[in-house]
Coordinates of C-alpha atoms (C1' of nucleotides) in Angstrom, one line a residue:
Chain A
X1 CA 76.1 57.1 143.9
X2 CA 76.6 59.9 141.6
X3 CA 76.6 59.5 137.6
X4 CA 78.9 56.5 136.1
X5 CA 82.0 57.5 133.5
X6 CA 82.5 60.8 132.1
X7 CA 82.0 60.5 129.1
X8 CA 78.9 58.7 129.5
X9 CA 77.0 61.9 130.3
X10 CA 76.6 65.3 128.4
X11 CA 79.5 67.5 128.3
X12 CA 78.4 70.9 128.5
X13 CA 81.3 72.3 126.4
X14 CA 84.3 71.1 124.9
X15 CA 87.8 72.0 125.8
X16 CA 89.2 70.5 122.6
X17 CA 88.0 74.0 121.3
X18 CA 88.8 76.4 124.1
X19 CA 92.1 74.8 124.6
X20 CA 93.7 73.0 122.7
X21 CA 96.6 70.9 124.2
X22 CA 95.1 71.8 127.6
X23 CA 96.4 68.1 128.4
X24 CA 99.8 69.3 126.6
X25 CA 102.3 69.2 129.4
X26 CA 103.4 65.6 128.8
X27 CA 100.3 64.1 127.3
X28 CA 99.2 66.6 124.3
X29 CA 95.7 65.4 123.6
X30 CA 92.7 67.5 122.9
X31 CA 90.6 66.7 125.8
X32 CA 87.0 66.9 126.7
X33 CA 86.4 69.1 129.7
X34 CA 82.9 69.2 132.2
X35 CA 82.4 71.1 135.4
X36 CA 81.7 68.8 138.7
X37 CA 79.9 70.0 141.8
X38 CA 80.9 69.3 145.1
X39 CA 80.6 65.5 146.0
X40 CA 80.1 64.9 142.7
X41 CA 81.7 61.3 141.5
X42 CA 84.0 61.5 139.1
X43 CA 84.4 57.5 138.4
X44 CA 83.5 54.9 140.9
X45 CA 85.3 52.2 142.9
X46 CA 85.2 49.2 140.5
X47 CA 84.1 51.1 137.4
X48 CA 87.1 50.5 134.3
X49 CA 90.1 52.5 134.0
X50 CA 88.8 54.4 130.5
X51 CA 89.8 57.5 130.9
X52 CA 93.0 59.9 132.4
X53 CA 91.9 63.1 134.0
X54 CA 93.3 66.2 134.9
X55 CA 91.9 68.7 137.4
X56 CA 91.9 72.6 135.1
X57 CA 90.1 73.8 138.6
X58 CA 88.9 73.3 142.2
X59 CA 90.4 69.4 143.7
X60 CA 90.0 66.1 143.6
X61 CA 89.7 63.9 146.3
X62 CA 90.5 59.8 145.5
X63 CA 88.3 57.5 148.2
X64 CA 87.6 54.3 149.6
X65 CA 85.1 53.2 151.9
X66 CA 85.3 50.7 154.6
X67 CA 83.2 47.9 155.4
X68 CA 82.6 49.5 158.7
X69 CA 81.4 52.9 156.9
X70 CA 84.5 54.8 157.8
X71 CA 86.2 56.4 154.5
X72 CA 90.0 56.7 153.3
X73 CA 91.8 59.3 151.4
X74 CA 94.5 58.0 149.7
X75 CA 95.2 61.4 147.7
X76 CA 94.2 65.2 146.4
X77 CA 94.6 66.3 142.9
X78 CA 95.0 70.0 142.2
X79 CA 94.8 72.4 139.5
X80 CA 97.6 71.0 136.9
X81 CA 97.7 67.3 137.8
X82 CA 96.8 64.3 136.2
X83 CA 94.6 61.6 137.7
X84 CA 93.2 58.3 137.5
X85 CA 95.8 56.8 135.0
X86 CA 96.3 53.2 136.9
X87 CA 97.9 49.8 135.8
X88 CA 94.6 47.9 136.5
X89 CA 91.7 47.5 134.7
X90 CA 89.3 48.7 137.1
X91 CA 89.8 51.9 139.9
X92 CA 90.4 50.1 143.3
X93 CA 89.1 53.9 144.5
X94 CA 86.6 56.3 143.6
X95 CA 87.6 60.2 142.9
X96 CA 84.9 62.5 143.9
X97 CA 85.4 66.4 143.3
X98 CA 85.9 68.6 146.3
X99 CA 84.8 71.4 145.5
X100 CA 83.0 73.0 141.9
X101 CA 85.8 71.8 140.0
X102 CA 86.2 72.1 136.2
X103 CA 88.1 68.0 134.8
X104 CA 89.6 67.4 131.4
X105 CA 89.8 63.8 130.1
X106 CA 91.0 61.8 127.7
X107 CA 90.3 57.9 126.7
X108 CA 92.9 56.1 127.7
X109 CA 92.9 54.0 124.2
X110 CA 93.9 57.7 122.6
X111 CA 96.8 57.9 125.0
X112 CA 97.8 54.3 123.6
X113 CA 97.6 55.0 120.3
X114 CA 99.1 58.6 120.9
X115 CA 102.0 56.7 122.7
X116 CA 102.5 54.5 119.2
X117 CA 103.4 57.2 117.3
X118 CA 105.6 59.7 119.9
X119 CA 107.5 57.9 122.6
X120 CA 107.3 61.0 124.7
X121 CA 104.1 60.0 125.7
X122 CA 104.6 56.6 126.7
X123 CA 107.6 58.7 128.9
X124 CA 105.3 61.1 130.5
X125 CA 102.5 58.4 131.3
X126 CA 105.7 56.7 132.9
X127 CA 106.9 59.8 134.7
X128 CA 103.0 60.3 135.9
X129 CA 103.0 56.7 137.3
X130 CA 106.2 57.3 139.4
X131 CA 105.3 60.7 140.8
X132 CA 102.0 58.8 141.9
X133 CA 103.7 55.7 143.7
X134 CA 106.5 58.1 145.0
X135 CA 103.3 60.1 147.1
X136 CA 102.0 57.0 148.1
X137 CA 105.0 55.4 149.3
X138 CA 105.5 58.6 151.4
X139 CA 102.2 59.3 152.0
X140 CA 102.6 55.4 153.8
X141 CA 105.5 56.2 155.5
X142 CA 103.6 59.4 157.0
X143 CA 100.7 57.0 157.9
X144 CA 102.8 54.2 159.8
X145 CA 105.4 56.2 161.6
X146 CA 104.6 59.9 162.2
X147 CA 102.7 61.9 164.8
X148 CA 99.6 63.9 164.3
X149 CA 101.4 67.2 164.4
X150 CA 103.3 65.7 161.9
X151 CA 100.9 64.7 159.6
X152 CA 99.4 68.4 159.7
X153 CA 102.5 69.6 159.3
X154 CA 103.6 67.8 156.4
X155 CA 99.7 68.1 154.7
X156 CA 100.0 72.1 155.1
X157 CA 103.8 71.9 154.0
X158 CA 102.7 69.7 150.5
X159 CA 99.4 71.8 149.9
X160 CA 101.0 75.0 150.0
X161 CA 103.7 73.9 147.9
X162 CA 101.6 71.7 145.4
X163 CA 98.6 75.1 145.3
X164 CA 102.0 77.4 144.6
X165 CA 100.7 80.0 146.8
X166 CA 103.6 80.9 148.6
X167 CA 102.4 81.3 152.3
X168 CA 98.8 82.0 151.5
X169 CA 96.9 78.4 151.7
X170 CA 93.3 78.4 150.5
X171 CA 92.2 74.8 151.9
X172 CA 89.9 73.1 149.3
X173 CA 88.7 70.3 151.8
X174 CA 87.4 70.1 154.6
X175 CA 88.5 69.0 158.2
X176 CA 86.5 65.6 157.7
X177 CA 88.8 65.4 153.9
X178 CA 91.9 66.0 156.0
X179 CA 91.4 63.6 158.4
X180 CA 90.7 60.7 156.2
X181 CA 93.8 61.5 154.2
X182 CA 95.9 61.7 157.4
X183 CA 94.2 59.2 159.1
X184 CA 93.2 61.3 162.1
X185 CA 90.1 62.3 163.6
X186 CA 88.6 65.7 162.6
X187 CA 89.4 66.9 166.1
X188 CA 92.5 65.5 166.1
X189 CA 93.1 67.8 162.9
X190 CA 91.3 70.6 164.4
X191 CA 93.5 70.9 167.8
X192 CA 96.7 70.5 166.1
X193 CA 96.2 73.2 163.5
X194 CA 95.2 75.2 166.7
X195 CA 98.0 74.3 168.3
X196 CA 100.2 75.8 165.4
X197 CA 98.3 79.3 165.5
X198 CA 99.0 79.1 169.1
X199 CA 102.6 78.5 168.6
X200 CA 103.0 81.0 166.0
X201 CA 103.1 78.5 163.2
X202 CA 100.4 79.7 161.0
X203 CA 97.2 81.7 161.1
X204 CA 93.6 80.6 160.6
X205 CA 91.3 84.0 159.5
X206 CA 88.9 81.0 158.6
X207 CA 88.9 77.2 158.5
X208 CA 89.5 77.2 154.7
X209 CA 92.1 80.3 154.7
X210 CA 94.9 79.2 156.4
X211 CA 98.6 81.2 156.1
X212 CA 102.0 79.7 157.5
X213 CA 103.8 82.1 159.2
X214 CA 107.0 79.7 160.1
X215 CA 107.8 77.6 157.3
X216 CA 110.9 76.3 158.7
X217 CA 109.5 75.1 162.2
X218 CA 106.8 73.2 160.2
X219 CA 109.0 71.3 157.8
X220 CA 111.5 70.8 161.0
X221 CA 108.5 69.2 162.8
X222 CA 109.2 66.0 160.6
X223 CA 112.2 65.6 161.9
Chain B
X1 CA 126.0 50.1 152.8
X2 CA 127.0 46.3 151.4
X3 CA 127.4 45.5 147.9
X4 CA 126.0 47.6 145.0
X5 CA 123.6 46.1 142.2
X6 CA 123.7 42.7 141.7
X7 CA 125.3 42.4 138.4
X8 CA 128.2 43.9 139.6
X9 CA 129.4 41.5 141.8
X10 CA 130.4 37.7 141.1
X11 CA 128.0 35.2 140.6
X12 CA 128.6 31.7 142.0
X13 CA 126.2 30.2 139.5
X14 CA 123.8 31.1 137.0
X15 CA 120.5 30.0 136.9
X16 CA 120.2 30.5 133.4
X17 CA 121.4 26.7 133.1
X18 CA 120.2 25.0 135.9
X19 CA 116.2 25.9 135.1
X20 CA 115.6 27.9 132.4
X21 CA 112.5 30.1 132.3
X22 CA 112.8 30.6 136.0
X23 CA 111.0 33.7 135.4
X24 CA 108.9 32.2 133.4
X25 CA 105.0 33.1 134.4
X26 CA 104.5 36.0 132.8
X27 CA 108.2 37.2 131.9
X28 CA 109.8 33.8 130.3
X29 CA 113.7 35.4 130.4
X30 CA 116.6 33.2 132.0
X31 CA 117.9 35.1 134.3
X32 CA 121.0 35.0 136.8
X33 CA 120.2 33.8 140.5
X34 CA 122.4 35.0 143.5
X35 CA 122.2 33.4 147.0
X36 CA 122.1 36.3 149.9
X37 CA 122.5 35.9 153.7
X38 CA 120.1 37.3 156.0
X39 CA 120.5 41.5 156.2
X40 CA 122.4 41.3 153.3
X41 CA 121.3 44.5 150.3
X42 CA 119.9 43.4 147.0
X43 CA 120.1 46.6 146.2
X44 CA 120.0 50.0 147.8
X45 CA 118.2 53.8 148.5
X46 CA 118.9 55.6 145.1
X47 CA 120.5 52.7 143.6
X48 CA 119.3 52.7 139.4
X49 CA 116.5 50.9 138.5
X50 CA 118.1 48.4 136.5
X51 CA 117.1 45.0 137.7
X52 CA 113.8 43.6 137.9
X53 CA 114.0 40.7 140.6
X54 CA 112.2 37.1 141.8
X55 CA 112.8 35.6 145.1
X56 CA 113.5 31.9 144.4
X57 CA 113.8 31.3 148.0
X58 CA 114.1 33.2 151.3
X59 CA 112.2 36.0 152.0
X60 CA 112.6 40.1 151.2
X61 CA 111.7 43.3 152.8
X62 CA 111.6 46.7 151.3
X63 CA 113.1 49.4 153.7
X64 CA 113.4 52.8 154.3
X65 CA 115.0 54.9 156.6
X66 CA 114.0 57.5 158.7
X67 CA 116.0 60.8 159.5
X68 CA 115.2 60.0 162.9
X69 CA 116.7 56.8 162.6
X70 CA 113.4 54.5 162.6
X71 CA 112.8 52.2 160.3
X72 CA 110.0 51.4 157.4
X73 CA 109.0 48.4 155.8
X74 CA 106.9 49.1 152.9
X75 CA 106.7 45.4 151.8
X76 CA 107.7 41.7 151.9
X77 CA 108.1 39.5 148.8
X78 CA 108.5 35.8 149.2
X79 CA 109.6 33.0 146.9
X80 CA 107.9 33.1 143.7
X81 CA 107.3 36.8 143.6
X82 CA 109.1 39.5 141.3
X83 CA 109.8 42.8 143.0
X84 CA 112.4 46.1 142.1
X85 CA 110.2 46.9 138.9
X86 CA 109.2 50.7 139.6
X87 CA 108.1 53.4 136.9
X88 CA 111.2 55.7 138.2
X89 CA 115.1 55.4 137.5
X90 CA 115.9 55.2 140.9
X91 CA 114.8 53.0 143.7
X92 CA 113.1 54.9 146.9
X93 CA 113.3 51.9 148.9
X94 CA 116.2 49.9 149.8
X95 CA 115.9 45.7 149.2
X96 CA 117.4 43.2 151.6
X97 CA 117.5 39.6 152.2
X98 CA 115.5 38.8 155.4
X99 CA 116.8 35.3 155.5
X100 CA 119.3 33.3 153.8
X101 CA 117.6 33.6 149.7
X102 CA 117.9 32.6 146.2
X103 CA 117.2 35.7 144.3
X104 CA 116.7 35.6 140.4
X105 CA 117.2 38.6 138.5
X106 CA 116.9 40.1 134.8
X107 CA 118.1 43.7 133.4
X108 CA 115.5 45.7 132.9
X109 CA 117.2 46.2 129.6
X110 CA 116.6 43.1 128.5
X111 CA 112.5 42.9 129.4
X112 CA 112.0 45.9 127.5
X113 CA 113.6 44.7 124.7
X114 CA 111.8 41.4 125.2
X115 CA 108.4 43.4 125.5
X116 CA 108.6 44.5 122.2
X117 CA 108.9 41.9 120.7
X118 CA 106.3 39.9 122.7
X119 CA 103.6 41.6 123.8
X120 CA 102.7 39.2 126.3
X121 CA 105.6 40.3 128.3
X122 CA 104.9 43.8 128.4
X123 CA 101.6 42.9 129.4
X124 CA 102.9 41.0 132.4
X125 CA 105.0 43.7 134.0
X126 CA 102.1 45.9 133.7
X127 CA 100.0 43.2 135.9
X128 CA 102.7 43.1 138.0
X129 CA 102.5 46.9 138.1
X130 CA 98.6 46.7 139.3
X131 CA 99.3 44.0 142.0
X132 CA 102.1 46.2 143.4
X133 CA 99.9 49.3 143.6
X134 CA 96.8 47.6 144.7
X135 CA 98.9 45.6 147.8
X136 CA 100.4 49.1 148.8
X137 CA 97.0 51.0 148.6
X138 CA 95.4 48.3 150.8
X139 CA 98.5 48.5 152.9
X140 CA 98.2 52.1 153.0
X141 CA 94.5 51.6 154.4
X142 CA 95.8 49.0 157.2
X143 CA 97.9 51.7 158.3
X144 CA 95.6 55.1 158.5
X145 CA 92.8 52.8 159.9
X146 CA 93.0 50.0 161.5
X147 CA 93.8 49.0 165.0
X148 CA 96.9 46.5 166.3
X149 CA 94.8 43.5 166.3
X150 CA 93.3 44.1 163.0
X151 CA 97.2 44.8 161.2
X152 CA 98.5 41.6 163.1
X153 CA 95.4 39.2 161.9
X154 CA 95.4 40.7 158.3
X155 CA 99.2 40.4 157.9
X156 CA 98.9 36.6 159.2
X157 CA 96.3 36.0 156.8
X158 CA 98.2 37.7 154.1
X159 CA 101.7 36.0 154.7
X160 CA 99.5 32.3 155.1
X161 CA 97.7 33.0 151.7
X162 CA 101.2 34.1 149.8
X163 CA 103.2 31.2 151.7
X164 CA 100.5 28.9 150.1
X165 CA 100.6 26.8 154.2
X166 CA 96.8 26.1 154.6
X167 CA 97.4 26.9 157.9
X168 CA 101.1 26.2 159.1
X169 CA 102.4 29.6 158.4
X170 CA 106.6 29.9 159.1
X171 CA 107.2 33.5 159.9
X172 CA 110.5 34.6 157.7
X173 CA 110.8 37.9 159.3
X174 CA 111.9 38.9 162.6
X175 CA 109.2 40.8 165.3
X176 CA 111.2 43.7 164.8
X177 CA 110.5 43.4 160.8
X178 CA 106.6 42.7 161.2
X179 CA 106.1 45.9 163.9
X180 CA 108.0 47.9 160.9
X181 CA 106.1 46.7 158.2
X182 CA 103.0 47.1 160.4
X183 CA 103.7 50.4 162.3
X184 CA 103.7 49.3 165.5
X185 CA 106.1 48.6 167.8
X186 CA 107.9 44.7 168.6
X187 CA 106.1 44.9 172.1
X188 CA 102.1 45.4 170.3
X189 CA 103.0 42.6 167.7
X190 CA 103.8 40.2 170.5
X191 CA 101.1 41.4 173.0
X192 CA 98.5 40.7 170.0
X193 CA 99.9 37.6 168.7
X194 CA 100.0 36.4 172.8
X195 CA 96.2 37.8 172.9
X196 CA 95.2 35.9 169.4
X197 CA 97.0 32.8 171.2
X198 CA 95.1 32.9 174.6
X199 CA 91.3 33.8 172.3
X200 CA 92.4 30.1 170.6
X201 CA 93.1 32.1 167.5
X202 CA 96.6 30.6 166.8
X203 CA 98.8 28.6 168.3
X204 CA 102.8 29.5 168.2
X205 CA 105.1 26.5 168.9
X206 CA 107.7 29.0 168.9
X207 CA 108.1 32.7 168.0
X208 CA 108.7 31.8 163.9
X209 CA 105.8 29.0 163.8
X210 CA 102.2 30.1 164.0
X211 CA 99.2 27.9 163.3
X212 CA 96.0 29.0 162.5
X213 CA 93.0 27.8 164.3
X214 CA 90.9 29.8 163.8
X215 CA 90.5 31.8 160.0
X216 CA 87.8 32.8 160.0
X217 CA 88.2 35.0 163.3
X218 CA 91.0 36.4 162.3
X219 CA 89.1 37.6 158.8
X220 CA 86.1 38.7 160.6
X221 CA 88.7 41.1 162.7
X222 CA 89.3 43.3 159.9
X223 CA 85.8 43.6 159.6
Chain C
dC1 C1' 68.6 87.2 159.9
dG2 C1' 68.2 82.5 160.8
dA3 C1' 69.4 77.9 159.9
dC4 C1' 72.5 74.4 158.9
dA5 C1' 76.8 72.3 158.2
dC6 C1' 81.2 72.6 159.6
dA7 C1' 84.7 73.5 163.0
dT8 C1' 86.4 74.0 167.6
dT9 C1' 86.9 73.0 172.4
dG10 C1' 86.7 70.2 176.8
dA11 C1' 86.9 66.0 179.6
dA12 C1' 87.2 61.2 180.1
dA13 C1' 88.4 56.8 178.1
dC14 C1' 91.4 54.0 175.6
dA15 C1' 95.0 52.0 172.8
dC16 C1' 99.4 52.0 172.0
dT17 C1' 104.1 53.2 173.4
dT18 C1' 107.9 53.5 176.4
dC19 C1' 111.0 51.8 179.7
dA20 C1' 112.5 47.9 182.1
dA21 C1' 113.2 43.2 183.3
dA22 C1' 112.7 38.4 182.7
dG23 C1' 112.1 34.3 179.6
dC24 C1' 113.1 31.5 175.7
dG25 C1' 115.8 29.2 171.9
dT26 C1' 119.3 28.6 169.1
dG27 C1' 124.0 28.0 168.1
dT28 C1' 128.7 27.6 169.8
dG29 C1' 132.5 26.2 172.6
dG30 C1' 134.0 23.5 176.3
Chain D
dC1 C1' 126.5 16.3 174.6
dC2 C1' 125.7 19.7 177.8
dA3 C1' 126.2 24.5 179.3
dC4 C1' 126.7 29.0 178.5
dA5 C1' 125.8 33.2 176.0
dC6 C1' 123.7 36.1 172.9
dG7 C1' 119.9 37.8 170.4
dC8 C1' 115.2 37.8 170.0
dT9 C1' 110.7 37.6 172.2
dT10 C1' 107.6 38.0 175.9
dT11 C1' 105.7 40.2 179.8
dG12 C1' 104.8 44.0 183.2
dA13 C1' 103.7 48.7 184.8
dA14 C1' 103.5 53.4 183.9
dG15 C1' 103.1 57.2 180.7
dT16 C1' 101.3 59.5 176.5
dG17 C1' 98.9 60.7 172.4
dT18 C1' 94.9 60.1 170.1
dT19 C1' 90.1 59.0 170.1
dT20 C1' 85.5 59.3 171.8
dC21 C1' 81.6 61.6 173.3
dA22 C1' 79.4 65.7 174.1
dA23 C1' 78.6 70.5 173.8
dT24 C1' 79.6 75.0 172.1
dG25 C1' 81.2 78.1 168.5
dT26 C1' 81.6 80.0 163.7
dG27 C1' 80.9 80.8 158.9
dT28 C1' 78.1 80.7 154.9
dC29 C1' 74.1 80.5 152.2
dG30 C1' 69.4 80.8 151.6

DNA sequence: CGACACATTGAAACACTTCAAAGCGTGTGG
DNA sequence: CCACACGCTTTGAAGTGTTTCAATGTGTCG
């Protein structure tokens, strides 16, 4: 419901200034940057495939809804990673920011051109393309065949890893988030990560704080 | 398992001659055709990405296995669709012949080279591209949010509308494949398609024979 | 400090799975 | 051509995991 495309709306500041190459790992383009509040739209379902984005801070959280009103995650984007570079014309999903969260775009008719001159961009738009459908085919494969404590497990397990905190997990969504990625129920969610602190797997100071304390059971638990 | 890539084993006949362009909408190179029998690999987990294939005839699933010994199907392609083109070197997913098929294939070499020097081509594999990502991302949604009836009725609808049979739909995979492809199990798959029989939904002369009688229904299930 | 959204917990209902057995159909050998 | 056999499919009954509904608890922000 939010505001349309990015760069249809004032840009505070420009990170073509503050950092140059702030794209660079891959793409190397001089992006635009704008701060997004919480539930803020980044692009809509439907709206063209103009621009590639990458999250500088907070997450991203890519959504559909259903015609019965219930939603569906079908990813997160962190700090670091690149977004909303699809082979269609128009976004089959919307991405909404999580939390205050800080995006970098580019037009994708710049990454085109940029791709003409150095082949290595046409390879890392490539690369970025495969790292996407390889999370989605195992993020499908998590969906069809694995149980909830599974799910949780493997979430926490790629969170922690993709956030680089080693053991320390500050959770940028919230239980609802979770549960439409996973496609559990919020309580579902809830009682399994209780279940873990009860088993010894992790500990929860606070919904959003959560630190794994037995790395090896939780990766075991998908078998 | 079986046999590596394609191209490495003998081929009894070459399609090149007998119907030129047989990959013609969209990628108009004469490829080599291979006939398969039913279980048998196109190509495998890990194998490189070097073919880019069309089912002439038969049918396909994409599988992948499970440490725990179960089984995922993350997609079936049926005669006159092109599958095996992925952004990464090596293939995730394993490909095999569901039934006895004619499978067409070209190097991936060769498209590339053929993409530069018509653009229409390179255009095509990136549709292609978009079609694959937008069947999995609705496939992915099937699987985090529906219920058993609404998988089966969406999958018959799906296979009647690629199959091109108004409504005289012959299922190519076994129960076994559908309940893997759907994640449930062979039991739910027959139960529903039983339930969809006695609601006047379908009728199934046998197991591998369904007719539609009712369409409509069976849209409105996925609501 | 109070209010509000978010998260947890409990109990009952439900959908799907699991285990087990019987039915069907297709293909082969007698 | 029929009969048997094998694999696949269907059906049944019990068990289980997840959801649903409802209430209570907690953290955070004004």
């Amino acid at each position: 419901m939010a505001a349309g495309l990015i760069q249809e709306r004032p840009h505070p500041d420009f990170a073509s200034q503050a950092r140059p190459q702030a794209f660079a790992d891959g793409i190397g383009l001089t992006p635009l940057s704008a701060p997004y509040a919480p539930n803020e739209e980044i692009y809509a379902e439907e709206d063209a495939t103009k621009c590639v984005y990458k999250v500088l801070s907070g997450a991203v959280r890519i959504t559909r809804h259903l015609s019965d009103g219930r939603r569906h995650i079908s990813a997160f984007y962190l700090p670091g990673e690149i977004f909303g570079f699809e082979p269609g014309a128009a976004h089959r999903f919307a991405a909404e920011a999580i939390a205050d969260s800080r995006i970098a775009m580019v037009r994708r008719a710049q990454i085109e051109d940029a791709a003409l001159r150095d082949p290595g961009v046409g390879r890392a738009m490539w690369d970025l393309a495969a790292q996407d459908l390889e999370r989605l085919q195992e993020h499908m494969l998590l969906l069809g065949r694995r149980s909830a404590a599974q799910r949780v497990a493997a979430f926490l397990i790629e969170l922690s890893e993709r956030l680089n905190n080693r053991d320390t997990v500050d959770v940028p969504m919230s239980r609802t988030d979770i549960a439409d990625y996973l496609g559990l129920t919020i309580e579902t969610v809830s009682r399994t990560l209780t279940q873990f602190e009860r088993d010894g797997l992790i500990e929860m100071p606070s919904a959003r704080h959560i630190f794994i304390k037995n790395r090896a059971a939780l990766e075991r638990l998908d078998s």
